[in-house]
Amino acid sequence: MSGFVFSEKPIEIESGEGAYLYGQDGTEYLDFGASYAVASLGHNHPAVTEAVQEQAEKLTYVQASYPVDVRTELYEKLGTLAPGDISNVWLCNSGTEANEAAMKFARSATGRSKIIATKRGFHGRTMGALAMTWKDKYKEPFEPLAGDVEFVSYGDGEELAEAVDEETAAVFLEPVQGEGGIHPAATEYLETAREATEEAGAALVFDEIQTGLGRTGTLWACEAAGVEPDILTSAKGIANGLPMGATLVADWIAEDPGNHGSTFSGGPVVCAAANATLETIVDEDVPGHAAAVGEYLKSEIETATEEHDLPVREVRGQGLMLGIQVKRGANRILKNLAISEGVLALPAGRSVVRLLPPLVVTEDHADEFVDAFAEVLR
């Protein structure tokens, strides 16, 4: 018997430490994918490990109707750290669940059904979130999906504003598209989205599943633009490897969220991991570190491209969320990086090498990646 959903890679991982993973044969791998930005503080971070062990000795789970100190602490932390006034928190187990909740909350609060999403956008693989995801390859085997979703071009403020009307429940945007190829939104585009939704009485939802918690150089990517949403979704690195998602909403959304829930909402062990992760991110200014190292990494890739005439078209992104647009197939490059150089990264489509390393990587790690990348492309 074996798993049948994932295409397993020929690398069996046994352990991890910081920015590195180790195979059962002892091979060391520099991890510049962090399992799609999940290992935000790196592997086996001592603060997270200690928090999980302490909580597991006291209580592993009790459902969210019963207050538990670590869950209450996490509600307060997320509410305090949220951009603007979106301090109402619902906890779940993944990013797609967080987006499903956001979709339901927005429809319930507005009494409307129309959802506007973007071309190239990715919001998850469950039936509601999948309906807001652009690529047909993810959707076609499972149709029909949830209805009344309209797609507009990402970055086109005029098209977005025209699409938002009195029937719109919500606009879903990634401040930086991840799966779509690492495309940051211009500040003016996010401002237009804010103005259009406010005028129509619709909810503005920022999907910060991948961009949030310091990844782009600020705690939340939307903070760099100074635009506050009505709903923000988070997951990936929120508990440094344990499964958690969060949907943060404004008061007017929380007043009428509809009937929603989850058996495993805010499990104590996962909450303990999330509290330790958030404390470390804030106390050690991890977003500032990500901004500095990300700028260095981007510059070094561009320098190597010029010096060695590498087949790279563009390097784009923010902080430690970078995409390298290559002239040849990204998947082949990634395979050669892993097998011949011991470096792990991710694709974002057929021509983009996606970098989502742990936010604690250093300039030395950046140099190690650039050397390996240049070697493979040469």
PDB file of C-alpha atoms in Angstrom, residues 18-139:
ATOM      1  CA  GLY A  18      17.259  25.169  10.709  1.00  0.00           C
ATOM      2  CA  ALA A  19      17.503  25.692   6.959  1.00  0.00           C
ATOM      3  CA  TYR A  20      18.559  22.101   6.255  1.00  0.00           C
ATOM      4  CA  LEU A  21      16.872  18.748   5.761  1.00  0.00           C
ATOM      5  CA  TYR A  22      18.686  15.415   6.049  1.00  0.00           C
ATOM      6  CA  GLY A  23      17.988  12.255   4.090  1.00  0.00           C
ATOM      7  CA  GLN A  24      18.077   8.767   5.550  1.00  0.00           C
ATOM      8  CA  ASP A  25      21.385   8.246   3.780  1.00  0.00           C
ATOM      9  CA  GLY A  26      22.845  11.289   5.541  1.00  0.00           C
ATOM     10  CA  THR A  27      22.638  13.651   2.550  1.00  0.00           C
ATOM     11  CA  GLU A  28      22.218  17.294   3.520  1.00  0.00           C
ATOM     12  CA  TYR A  29      19.752  19.460   1.600  1.00  0.00           C
ATOM     13  CA  LEU A  30      19.479  23.234   1.761  1.00  0.00           C
ATOM     14  CA  ASP A  31      15.734  23.814   1.979  1.00  0.00           C
ATOM     15  CA  PHE A  32      14.700  26.839  -0.071  1.00  0.00           C
ATOM     16  CA  GLY A  33      11.075  25.753  -0.330  1.00  0.00           C
ATOM     17  CA  ALA A  34      10.229  25.208   3.354  1.00  0.00           C
ATOM     18  CA  SER A  35       7.424  22.888   2.204  1.00  0.00           C
ATOM     19  CA  TYR A  36       5.575  25.773   0.544  1.00  0.00           C
ATOM     20  CA  ALA A  37       6.522  28.320   3.247  1.00  0.00           C
ATOM     21  CA  VAL A  38       5.362  26.137   6.138  1.00  0.00           C
ATOM     22  CA  ALA A  39       8.680  25.941   8.022  1.00  0.00           C
ATOM     23  CA  SER A  40       8.776  29.690   8.596  1.00  0.00           C
ATOM     24  CA  LEU A  41      11.311  29.500  11.441  1.00  0.00           C
ATOM     25  CA  GLY A  42      13.194  26.572   9.977  1.00  0.00           C
ATOM     26  CA  HIS A  43      13.111  22.939  10.986  1.00  0.00           C
ATOM     27  CA  ASN A  44      13.076  21.808  14.598  1.00  0.00           C
ATOM     28  CA  HIS A  45      13.023  25.321  16.046  1.00  0.00           C
ATOM     29  CA  PRO A  46      13.709  24.983  19.795  1.00  0.00           C
ATOM     30  CA  ALA A  47      11.022  27.430  20.959  1.00  0.00           C
ATOM     31  CA  VAL A  48       8.323  25.647  18.985  1.00  0.00           C
ATOM     32  CA  THR A  49       9.494  22.177  19.975  1.00  0.00           C
ATOM     33  CA  GLU A  50       9.545  23.114  23.652  1.00  0.00           C
ATOM     34  CA  ALA A  51       6.064  24.678  23.495  1.00  0.00           C
ATOM     35  CA  VAL A  52       4.618  21.579  21.803  1.00  0.00           C
ATOM     36  CA  GLN A  53       6.202  19.202  24.300  1.00  0.00           C
ATOM     37  CA  GLU A  54       4.983  21.198  27.309  1.00  0.00           C
ATOM     38  CA  GLN A  55       1.422  21.418  26.001  1.00  0.00           C
ATOM     39  CA  ALA A  56       1.281  17.746  24.965  1.00  0.00           C
ATOM     40  CA  GLU A  57       2.039  16.775  28.557  1.00  0.00           C
ATOM     41  CA  LYS A  58      -0.989  18.744  29.806  1.00  0.00           C
ATOM     42  CA  LEU A  59      -3.744  18.512  27.191  1.00  0.00           C
ATOM     43  CA  THR A  60      -3.676  17.433  23.562  1.00  0.00           C
ATOM     44  CA  TYR A  61      -7.205  18.386  22.607  1.00  0.00           C
ATOM     45  CA  VAL A  62     -10.515  19.773  23.763  1.00  0.00           C
ATOM     46  CA  GLN A  63     -13.032  21.293  21.373  1.00  0.00           C
ATOM     47  CA  ALA A  64     -13.234  25.047  20.952  1.00  0.00           C
ATOM     48  CA  SER A  65     -16.446  25.520  22.964  1.00  0.00           C
ATOM     49  CA  TYR A  66     -14.317  25.087  26.093  1.00  0.00           C
ATOM     50  CA  PRO A  67     -11.872  27.936  26.725  1.00  0.00           C
ATOM     51  CA  VAL A  68      -8.221  26.860  26.954  1.00  0.00           C
ATOM     52  CA  ASP A  69      -5.457  29.263  27.910  1.00  0.00           C
ATOM     53  CA  VAL A  70      -3.225  28.615  24.877  1.00  0.00           C
ATOM     54  CA  ARG A  71      -6.140  29.063  22.469  1.00  0.00           C
ATOM     55  CA  THR A  72      -7.271  32.262  24.179  1.00  0.00           C
ATOM     56  CA  GLU A  73      -3.681  33.521  24.042  1.00  0.00           C
ATOM     57  CA  LEU A  74      -3.553  32.852  20.313  1.00  0.00           C
ATOM     58  CA  TYR A  75      -6.846  34.659  19.703  1.00  0.00           C
ATOM     59  CA  GLU A  76      -5.400  37.686  21.475  1.00  0.00           C
ATOM     60  CA  LYS A  77      -2.057  37.521  19.670  1.00  0.00           C
ATOM     61  CA  LEU A  78      -3.597  37.289  16.223  1.00  0.00           C
ATOM     62  CA  GLY A  79      -6.144  39.989  16.991  1.00  0.00           C
ATOM     63  CA  THR A  80      -3.382  42.319  18.170  1.00  0.00           C
ATOM     64  CA  LEU A  81      -1.103  41.591  15.219  1.00  0.00           C
ATOM     65  CA  ALA A  82      -3.833  41.812  12.581  1.00  0.00           C
ATOM     66  CA  PRO A  83      -3.735  44.823  10.248  1.00  0.00           C
ATOM     67  CA  GLY A  84      -6.396  47.386  11.050  1.00  0.00           C
ATOM     68  CA  ASP A  85      -9.512  46.391  12.934  1.00  0.00           C
ATOM     69  CA  ILE A  86      -9.967  42.718  12.064  1.00  0.00           C
ATOM     70  CA  SER A  87      -9.477  41.259  15.515  1.00  0.00           C
ATOM     71  CA  ASN A  88     -12.148  38.514  15.378  1.00  0.00           C
ATOM     72  CA  VAL A  89     -10.426  35.150  14.886  1.00  0.00           C
ATOM     73  CA  TRP A  90     -11.590  31.751  13.693  1.00  0.00           C
ATOM     74  CA  LEU A  91      -9.048  28.927  13.777  1.00  0.00           C
ATOM     75  CA  CYS A  92      -8.926  25.911  11.481  1.00  0.00           C
ATOM     76  CA  ASN A  93      -6.441  23.411  10.097  1.00  0.00           C
ATOM     77  CA  SER A  94      -5.308  24.679   6.695  1.00  0.00           C
ATOM     78  CA  GLY A  95      -5.288  27.535   4.251  1.00  0.00           C
ATOM     79  CA  THR A  96      -8.068  26.158   2.100  1.00  0.00           C
ATOM     80  CA  GLU A  97     -10.302  25.869   5.190  1.00  0.00           C
ATOM     81  CA  ALA A  98      -9.480  29.467   6.101  1.00  0.00           C
ATOM     82  CA  ASN A  99     -10.548  30.595   2.634  1.00  0.00           C
ATOM     83  CA  GLU A 100     -13.688  28.434   2.703  1.00  0.00           C
ATOM     84  CA  ALA A 101     -14.619  30.153   5.973  1.00  0.00           C
ATOM     85  CA  ALA A 102     -13.890  33.588   4.511  1.00  0.00           C
ATOM     86  CA  MET A 103     -16.150  32.823   1.556  1.00  0.00           C
ATOM     87  CA  LYS A 104     -18.981  31.673   3.839  1.00  0.00           C
ATOM     88  CA  PHE A 105     -18.572  34.554   6.312  1.00  0.00           C
ATOM     89  CA  ALA A 106     -18.643  37.140   3.506  1.00  0.00           C
ATOM     90  CA  ARG A 107     -21.768  35.657   1.932  1.00  0.00           C
ATOM     91  CA  SER A 108     -23.545  35.440   5.269  1.00  0.00           C
ATOM     92  CA  ALA A 109     -22.611  38.966   6.379  1.00  0.00           C
ATOM     93  CA  THR A 110     -23.582  40.608   3.083  1.00  0.00           C
ATOM     94  CA  GLY A 111     -26.521  38.416   2.106  1.00  0.00           C
ATOM     95  CA  ARG A 112     -25.010  38.218  -1.380  1.00  0.00           C
ATOM     96  CA  SER A 113     -23.401  35.405  -3.368  1.00  0.00           C
ATOM     97  CA  LYS A 114     -21.122  36.858  -6.049  1.00  0.00           C
ATOM     98  CA  ILE A 115     -17.401  36.319  -5.473  1.00  0.00           C
ATOM     99  CA  ILE A 116     -14.720  38.046  -7.536  1.00  0.00           C
ATOM    100  CA  ALA A 117     -11.363  36.298  -7.811  1.00  0.00           C
ATOM    101  CA  THR A 118      -8.370  36.783 -10.082  1.00  0.00           C
ATOM    102  CA  LYS A 119      -6.835  35.044 -13.033  1.00  0.00           C
ATOM    103  CA  ARG A 120      -3.705  33.088 -11.992  1.00  0.00           C
ATOM    104  CA  GLY A 121      -5.019  33.119  -8.399  1.00  0.00           C
ATOM    105  CA  PHE A 122      -4.854  30.115  -6.099  1.00  0.00           C
ATOM    106  CA  HIS A 123      -6.965  29.803  -2.942  1.00  0.00           C
ATOM    107  CA  GLY A 124      -7.101  26.088  -2.188  1.00  0.00           C
ATOM    108  CA  ARG A 125      -8.366  22.682  -3.284  1.00  0.00           C
ATOM    109  CA  THR A 126     -11.641  22.153  -1.413  1.00  0.00           C
ATOM    110  CA  MET A 127     -14.841  22.744  -3.338  1.00  0.00           C
ATOM    111  CA  GLY A 128     -15.440  26.359  -2.332  1.00  0.00           C
ATOM    112  CA  ALA A 129     -11.847  27.576  -2.389  1.00  0.00           C
ATOM    113  CA  LEU A 130     -11.269  25.624  -5.583  1.00  0.00           C
ATOM    114  CA  ALA A 131     -14.057  27.557  -7.269  1.00  0.00           C
ATOM    115  CA  MET A 132     -12.011  30.733  -6.680  1.00  0.00           C
ATOM    116  CA  THR A 133      -8.817  29.147  -8.057  1.00  0.00           C
ATOM    117  CA  TRP A 134      -7.994  29.984 -11.658  1.00  0.00           C
ATOM    118  CA  LYS A 135      -6.286  26.998 -13.306  1.00  0.00           C
ATOM    119  CA  ASP A 136      -8.602  24.531 -14.988  1.00  0.00           C
ATOM    120  CA  LYS A 137      -6.272  21.597 -14.275  1.00  0.00           C
ATOM    121  CA  TYR A 138      -7.126  21.881 -10.588  1.00  0.00           C
ATOM    122  CA  LYS A 139     -10.874  22.195 -11.175  1.00  0.00           C
TER     123      LYS A 139
END
